Short mmCIF file of C-alpha atoms and ligand atoms in Angstrom, two decimals:
data_model
loop_
_atom_site.label_atom_id
_atom_site.label_comp_id
_atom_site.label_asym_id
_atom_site.label_seq_id
_atom_site.Cartn_x
_atom_site.Cartn_y
_atom_site.Cartn_z
CA MET A 1 91.12 88.09 25.62
CA ASP A 2 91.86 85.19 27.98
CA ARG A 3 92.63 81.90 26.33
CA ILE A 4 90.84 78.59 26.79
CA PHE A 5 92.15 75.15 25.95
CA SER A 6 90.36 71.82 26.01
CA GLY A 7 90.64 68.44 24.33
CA ILE A 8 88.84 65.24 23.56
CA GLN A 9 90.16 61.80 22.70
CA PRO A 10 89.30 60.25 19.33
CA SER A 11 88.70 56.94 21.04
CA GLY A 12 85.35 56.02 19.57
CA GLU A 13 81.99 57.59 19.47
CA ILE A 14 81.29 60.90 21.21
CA HIS A 15 78.52 60.43 23.78
CA ILE A 16 75.93 62.53 25.55
CA GLY A 17 78.24 62.86 28.59
CA ASN A 18 80.98 64.43 26.43
CA TYR A 19 78.41 66.69 24.83
CA VAL A 20 76.69 68.18 27.89
CA GLY A 21 79.73 67.78 30.16
CA ALA A 22 82.11 69.60 27.83
CA ILE A 23 81.43 70.26 24.13
CA ARG A 24 78.21 72.25 24.52
CA ASN A 25 80.01 74.43 27.05
CA TRP A 26 82.97 74.85 24.65
CA ALA A 27 80.58 76.19 22.04
CA GLN A 28 79.11 78.70 24.50
CA LEU A 29 82.53 80.05 25.49
CA VAL A 30 83.71 81.03 22.00
CA ASN A 31 82.31 84.55 22.24
CA ARG A 32 84.06 85.39 25.48
CA TYR A 33 87.45 83.72 25.08
CA ASP A 34 90.16 82.93 22.55
CA CYS A 35 89.32 79.22 22.31
CA VAL A 36 91.67 76.41 21.31
CA TYR A 37 90.14 72.94 20.99
CA CYS A 38 92.04 69.79 20.21
CA VAL A 39 91.51 66.18 19.17
CA VAL A 40 94.12 64.52 21.38
CA ASP A 41 95.29 61.55 19.35
CA TYR A 42 98.54 61.04 21.29
CA HIS A 43 96.50 60.54 24.48
CA ALA A 44 94.40 57.91 22.72
CA ILE A 45 97.41 55.68 21.96
CA THR A 46 98.14 55.10 25.67
CA ILE A 47 95.68 52.19 25.59
CA GLU A 48 95.28 49.51 22.96
CA TYR A 49 93.58 50.78 19.81
CA GLU A 50 92.81 49.80 16.24
CA VAL A 51 95.51 51.43 14.05
CA ALA A 52 93.40 51.11 10.88
CA LEU A 53 90.53 53.04 12.49
CA MET A 54 92.53 55.91 14.01
CA GLN A 55 92.37 58.33 11.04
CA GLN A 56 88.65 57.83 10.68
CA ARG A 57 88.09 58.42 14.39
CA ILE A 58 90.15 61.60 14.40
CA LEU A 59 88.14 62.97 11.47
CA GLU A 60 84.81 61.85 12.93
CA THR A 61 85.57 63.48 16.26
CA ALA A 62 86.60 66.74 14.63
CA THR A 63 83.50 66.68 12.40
CA VAL A 64 81.21 66.34 15.41
CA LEU A 65 82.95 69.26 17.12
CA VAL A 66 82.37 71.49 14.08
CA ALA A 67 78.75 70.29 13.85
CA CYS A 68 78.34 71.34 17.51
CA GLY A 69 79.28 74.90 16.54
CA LEU A 70 83.07 74.87 16.84
CA THR A 71 83.57 76.31 13.38
CA PRO A 72 86.96 77.75 12.34
CA ASP A 73 85.65 81.33 12.43
CA ARG A 74 84.84 80.87 16.14
CA CYS A 75 87.81 78.91 17.50
CA LYS A 76 91.02 77.13 16.64
CA LEU A 77 90.40 73.41 16.12
CA PHE A 78 93.24 71.01 15.40
CA VAL A 79 94.76 67.57 15.97
CA GLN A 80 97.34 67.24 18.75
CA SER A 81 99.94 65.28 16.73
CA HIS A 82 99.93 68.02 14.05
CA VAL A 83 101.64 70.35 16.54
CA PRO A 84 104.63 68.34 17.83
CA GLU A 85 105.57 71.10 20.29
CA HIS A 86 103.05 69.46 22.66
CA THR A 87 105.24 66.39 23.01
CA GLU A 88 108.44 68.41 23.16
CA LEU A 89 107.10 70.40 26.11
CA THR A 90 105.97 67.13 27.70
CA TRP A 91 109.59 65.99 27.86
CA ILE A 92 110.66 69.16 29.62
CA PHE A 93 107.75 68.92 32.06
CA ASN A 94 108.71 65.28 32.70
CA CYS A 95 111.92 66.60 34.17
CA VAL A 96 110.09 68.65 36.84
CA THR A 97 107.48 65.95 37.65
CA PRO A 98 107.94 63.53 40.55
CA VAL A 99 106.99 59.98 39.50
CA GLY A 100 105.15 59.46 42.80
CA GLU A 101 102.62 62.17 41.94
CA LEU A 102 101.77 60.48 38.65
CA GLU A 103 101.37 57.12 40.37
CA ARG A 104 98.79 58.65 42.69
CA MET A 105 96.51 59.99 39.91
CA THR A 106 93.03 58.45 40.04
CA GLN A 107 92.75 57.85 36.31
CA PHE A 108 96.13 56.13 36.17
CA LYS A 109 95.09 53.77 38.95
CA GLU A 110 91.75 53.02 37.26
CA LYS A 111 93.19 52.57 33.77
CA GLY A 112 96.06 50.55 35.19
CA LYS A 113 93.51 48.08 36.54
CA GLN A 114 91.49 48.03 33.30
CA HIS A 115 94.60 47.48 31.15
CA ARG A 116 96.70 45.34 33.49
CA HIS A 117 98.62 43.76 30.63
CA ASN A 118 99.60 47.14 29.16
CA VAL A 119 100.56 49.60 31.90
CA ASN A 120 102.94 51.57 29.69
CA VAL A 121 104.92 54.72 30.50
CA GLY A 122 102.54 56.75 28.31
CA LEU A 123 99.64 55.83 30.57
CA LEU A 124 101.59 57.07 33.59
CA ASP A 125 102.74 60.21 31.76
CA TYR A 126 99.27 61.01 30.40
CA PRO A 127 98.68 63.98 32.78
CA VAL A 128 102.03 65.54 31.83
CA LEU A 129 101.05 65.55 28.14
CA GLN A 130 97.72 67.05 29.17
CA ALA A 131 99.53 69.78 31.13
CA ALA A 132 101.68 70.49 28.06
CA ASP A 133 98.53 70.73 25.89
CA ILE A 134 97.15 73.45 28.13
CA LEU A 135 100.32 75.33 28.99
CA ILE A 136 101.86 75.46 25.51
CA TYR A 137 99.05 77.96 24.78
CA LYS A 138 99.36 79.63 28.21
CA ALA A 139 95.65 78.98 28.60
CA GLY A 140 94.03 80.42 31.73
CA TYR A 141 90.88 78.30 31.68
CA VAL A 142 90.08 74.68 30.87
CA PRO A 143 86.43 73.67 30.34
CA VAL A 144 86.04 69.96 31.21
CA GLY A 145 83.75 67.49 32.94
CA GLU A 146 84.24 66.54 36.57
CA ASP A 147 86.46 63.54 35.80
CA GLN A 148 89.20 65.84 34.47
CA ILE A 149 89.44 68.17 37.49
CA GLN A 150 92.39 66.29 38.98
CA HIS A 151 94.31 66.50 35.72
CA VAL A 152 93.78 70.26 35.44
CA GLU A 153 94.88 70.72 39.05
CA PHE A 154 97.96 68.73 38.22
CA SER A 155 98.72 71.08 35.33
CA ARG A 156 98.58 73.99 37.81
CA GLU A 157 101.16 72.20 39.88
CA ILE A 158 103.42 71.65 36.87
CA ALA A 159 103.14 75.35 36.02
CA ARG A 160 104.12 76.22 39.59
CA LYS A 161 107.07 73.82 39.58
CA PHE A 162 108.35 75.07 36.20
CA ASN A 163 107.96 78.73 37.22
CA ALA A 164 109.73 78.15 40.54
CA ARG A 165 112.69 76.45 38.84
CA PHE A 166 113.06 78.51 35.64
CA GLY A 167 111.27 81.82 36.25
CA ASP A 168 107.72 83.01 35.71
CA THR A 169 106.51 81.57 32.40
CA PHE A 170 103.12 79.83 32.68
CA PRO A 171 99.77 80.88 34.18
CA GLU A 172 98.03 78.46 36.56
CA PRO A 173 95.00 77.33 34.56
CA GLN A 174 91.58 77.04 36.19
CA VAL A 175 88.82 74.53 35.63
CA LEU A 176 85.53 75.69 34.07
CA LEU A 177 82.73 73.20 34.73
CA SER A 178 79.56 73.03 32.66
CA ASP A 179 76.19 72.79 34.38
CA ALA A 180 76.17 68.99 33.77
CA PRO A 181 79.71 68.02 34.75
CA ARG A 182 78.94 64.36 35.51
CA ILE A 183 76.48 62.29 33.50
CA LEU A 184 76.06 58.66 34.47
CA GLY A 185 75.63 55.86 31.96
CA THR A 186 72.45 53.95 31.14
CA ASP A 187 73.38 51.56 33.98
CA GLY A 188 72.68 54.48 36.33
CA GLY A 189 75.75 53.58 38.43
CA SER A 190 78.99 54.55 36.69
CA LYS A 191 80.08 57.56 34.64
CA MET A 192 78.90 57.46 31.05
CA SER A 193 81.94 56.24 29.19
CA LYS A 194 82.95 54.89 25.79
CA SER A 195 84.70 51.96 27.45
CA LEU A 196 81.92 50.89 29.83
CA ASN A 197 79.29 50.12 27.21
CA ASN A 198 76.76 52.36 28.97
CA ALA A 199 76.85 55.34 26.62
CA ILE A 200 74.25 57.05 24.47
CA GLY A 201 76.11 58.11 21.32
CA LEU A 202 75.58 61.63 20.06
CA LEU A 203 75.27 60.13 16.58
CA ASP A 204 73.14 57.12 17.55
CA PRO A 205 70.02 56.89 15.35
CA PRO A 206 66.85 58.11 17.13
CA GLU A 207 65.43 54.61 17.51
CA VAL A 208 68.65 53.44 19.20
CA ILE A 209 68.59 56.39 21.60
CA GLN A 210 64.92 55.72 22.37
CA GLU A 211 65.67 52.08 23.14
CA LYS A 212 68.72 52.91 25.29
CA LEU A 213 66.60 55.36 27.29
CA ARG A 214 63.73 52.87 27.59
CA THR A 215 65.99 50.34 29.27
CA ALA A 216 68.09 52.86 31.24
CA VAL A 217 68.16 52.45 35.02
CA THR A 218 66.14 55.01 37.02
CA ASP A 219 65.72 55.45 40.80
CA ALA A 220 66.22 51.85 41.96
CA ASN A 221 63.72 52.27 44.82
CA ARG A 222 60.89 52.97 42.38
CA GLN A 223 59.72 49.46 41.57
CA ARG A 224 56.12 50.09 40.49
CA ARG A 225 54.41 52.93 38.62
CA SER A 226 52.54 53.82 41.85
CA ASP A 227 55.75 54.19 43.94
CA PRO A 228 56.88 57.78 44.43
CA GLY A 229 60.37 58.33 42.98
CA ASN A 230 63.33 60.47 43.97
CA PRO A 231 64.68 62.57 41.09
CA ASP A 232 67.86 63.28 43.05
CA ARG A 233 68.77 59.61 42.71
CA CYS A 234 67.80 59.29 39.06
CA ASN A 235 70.18 59.73 36.13
CA ILE A 236 67.25 60.33 33.76
CA PHE A 237 66.43 63.40 35.83
CA THR A 238 70.05 64.58 35.56
CA MET A 239 69.67 64.31 31.78
CA HIS A 240 66.39 66.25 31.95
CA GLN A 241 68.31 69.01 33.70
CA ALA A 242 70.67 69.06 30.73
CA PHE A 243 68.07 68.88 27.94
CA SER A 244 64.64 70.01 29.18
CA ARG A 245 63.06 73.42 29.76
CA PRO A 246 62.91 74.74 33.37
CA ASP A 247 59.10 74.34 33.51
CA GLN A 248 59.39 70.72 32.34
CA ILE A 249 62.11 70.02 34.91
CA ALA A 250 59.89 71.43 37.69
CA PHE A 251 56.94 69.38 36.38
CA ILE A 252 58.94 66.16 36.36
CA ASP A 253 60.50 66.80 39.76
CA HIS A 254 57.04 67.25 41.30
CA HIS A 255 55.23 64.45 39.47
CA CYS A 256 58.04 61.92 39.99
CA ARG A 257 57.99 62.52 43.76
CA THR A 258 54.21 62.15 43.88
CA ALA A 259 54.01 59.25 41.39
CA GLY A 260 52.02 61.54 39.09
CA ILE A 261 53.96 60.34 36.06
CA GLY A 262 55.77 57.05 35.48
CA CYS A 263 59.31 56.48 34.23
CA ILE A 264 58.09 55.61 30.73
CA GLU A 265 56.39 58.96 30.25
CA CYS A 266 59.31 60.79 31.85
CA LYS A 267 61.75 59.10 29.43
CA GLU A 268 59.55 59.94 26.43
CA ILE A 269 59.69 63.65 27.30
CA LEU A 270 63.47 63.40 27.66
CA PHE A 271 63.82 61.57 24.34
CA LYS A 272 61.84 64.27 22.53
CA ASN A 273 63.89 67.11 24.04
CA MET A 274 67.16 65.33 23.45
CA MET A 275 66.38 64.74 19.77
CA GLU A 276 65.29 68.36 19.34
CA GLU A 277 68.80 69.41 20.31
CA ILE A 278 70.97 66.68 18.85
CA GLY A 279 68.91 65.95 15.72
CA PRO A 280 70.21 69.11 13.98
CA ILE A 281 73.80 68.19 14.99
CA GLN A 282 73.35 64.77 13.41
CA GLY A 283 72.02 66.49 10.27
CA ARG A 284 75.07 68.75 10.04
CA VAL A 285 77.41 65.76 10.47
CA ARG A 286 75.65 63.97 7.57
CA GLU A 287 76.01 67.10 5.44
CA MET A 288 79.69 67.55 6.28
CA ASN A 289 80.40 63.91 5.48
CA GLN A 290 79.45 64.70 1.88
CA ASN A 291 82.50 66.95 1.65
CA PRO A 292 85.47 65.38 3.50
CA GLN A 293 87.91 67.93 2.09
CA TYR A 294 86.25 70.63 4.23
CA MET A 295 87.41 68.97 7.47
CA VAL A 296 90.91 68.43 6.11
CA ASP A 297 91.14 72.16 5.37
CA VAL A 298 89.74 73.12 8.79
CA LEU A 299 92.26 70.94 10.60
CA LYS A 300 95.21 72.06 8.48
CA SER A 301 94.52 75.72 9.07
CA GLY A 302 93.79 75.06 12.77
CA ALA A 303 97.17 73.35 13.16
CA ALA A 304 98.97 76.20 11.38
CA ARG A 305 97.41 78.81 13.70
CA CYS A 306 98.19 76.78 16.81
CA LYS A 307 101.72 75.96 15.70
CA ALA A 308 102.53 79.66 15.44
CA ILE A 309 101.65 80.12 19.13
CA ALA A 310 103.26 76.86 20.29
CA LYS A 311 106.52 77.57 18.47
CA GLU A 312 106.93 80.91 20.17
CA VAL A 313 106.28 79.48 23.62
CA MET A 314 108.70 76.60 22.99
CA ASP A 315 111.35 79.12 21.98
CA GLU A 316 110.86 80.93 25.27
CA VAL A 317 110.94 77.62 27.18
CA ARG A 318 114.15 76.44 25.49
CA SER A 319 115.84 79.72 26.39
CA LYS A 320 114.58 79.60 29.99
CA ILE A 321 115.85 76.06 30.61
CA GLY A 322 119.23 76.91 29.10
CA VAL A 323 119.31 74.73 26.00
CA LYS A 324 118.91 77.57 23.50
CA ALA A 325 121.57 80.23 23.29
CA GLY A 326 121.25 83.65 21.67
CA TRP A 327 123.73 82.68 18.90
CA MET A 328 121.27 80.10 17.58
CA GLY A 329 118.88 82.83 16.41
CA LYS A 330 115.18 82.14 15.82
P1 TYM B 1 87.69 62.63 27.20
O1 TYM B 1 88.00 62.42 25.76
O2 TYM B 1 87.53 61.42 28.07
O3 TYM B 1 86.39 63.49 27.37
C1 TYM B 1 86.18 64.75 26.73
C2 TYM B 1 85.41 65.67 27.66
O4 TYM B 1 84.15 65.09 28.03
C3 TYM B 1 84.00 65.09 29.46
N1 TYM B 1 83.23 63.90 29.88
C4 TYM B 1 82.13 63.94 30.64
N2 TYM B 1 81.45 64.96 31.21
C5 TYM B 1 80.34 64.63 31.92
N3 TYM B 1 79.88 63.36 32.10
C6 TYM B 1 80.54 62.32 31.55
N4 TYM B 1 80.07 61.08 31.70
C7 TYM B 1 81.71 62.58 30.78
N5 TYM B 1 82.58 61.78 30.09
C8 TYM B 1 83.50 62.62 29.55
C9 TYM B 1 85.42 65.05 30.00
O5 TYM B 1 85.50 65.54 31.31
C10 TYM B 1 86.17 65.90 29.00
O6 TYM B 1 86.07 67.28 29.34
N6 TYM B 1 92.15 63.79 29.23
C11 TYM B 1 91.04 64.33 28.47
C12 TYM B 1 91.43 64.94 27.15
C13 TYM B 1 92.48 65.99 27.22
C14 TYM B 1 92.33 67.31 27.74
C15 TYM B 1 93.57 67.95 27.55
C16 TYM B 1 91.27 67.98 28.33
C17 TYM B 1 93.76 65.89 26.77
N7 TYM B 1 94.40 67.06 26.96
C18 TYM B 1 93.80 69.27 27.97
C19 TYM B 1 91.48 69.31 28.75
C20 TYM B 1 92.72 69.92 28.57
C21 TYM B 1 90.05 63.20 28.16
O7 TYM B 1 90.41 62.05 28.12
O8 TYM B 1 88.79 63.61 27.85
#
């Protein structure tokens, strides 16, 4: 069975973009692949963060993933820092990575601007750690949203560079996109993101979600109820495509273009469909929060299973780069 790897940062609340862009797809892939999913805490420390909140955020993130169907019988779920081989492989990959390539990465340039006072080496090296995450499991496929494509392509390049220098070791992983790879925020202009204050949280109470949708930007050219709209320019329609039934999507497409329905009605249908899907997830999170030990056990056993794979690959890597001799044994 081919292996899949993907990760999510524990940097605050999981939002609808994470869910339809990645997590829902992760849950659908578990039957066809050997799936490894990770809460990437070492990535989250590349920007300023609240130390006292980190543990809680790691646990919350992992709990949501399980509530979305990523149970330990279906996949391996763990926390990145629990398997230190990720960072060990990062160091080795650092030594085949030209600095110039890292400086050209889109996310580094964006984050560098956002965090001008804290452009640390970790921020620059972020894609190398991500490549190590994927390649330490020799994963062939990486399900992510559109914003991560460049990072996955970079990991292919690292694999190529390592293989060329030290002999064939790593596969070149491929991106798997979901059918909603880019969800915009409630501002209708930029990607939905924890840091941009434009996100609908997966765990937001229904009345908060309803209010966020009510005030969310739609097609800017549709000023009045009687103006025909253009669903192709409307983020609410993109969300309908992620949450509504095909007949509802066709209905909205037609009646938006002909001003048959207004944005208020369109958003109400979306709200109802969204809650039908995420309401049960919220319920499972509440249930799991009653028994915190369950998540601790899930993450401990996930880390043990992943460590067994990572250790073996690191052994192979150490031999290939010449730092481990036969006399050292296992
Ligand atoms: P992160 O934590 O920002 O996001 C987790 C996943 O959610 C997707 N996503 C979106 N999809 C659609 N629309 C959006 N508005 C949206 N916002 C986020 C992301 O594409 C991602 O798939 N660097 C990664 C974490 C990572 C990783 C890895 C991923 C670390 N190592 C190895 C894959 C493989 C990140 O920051 O994702």
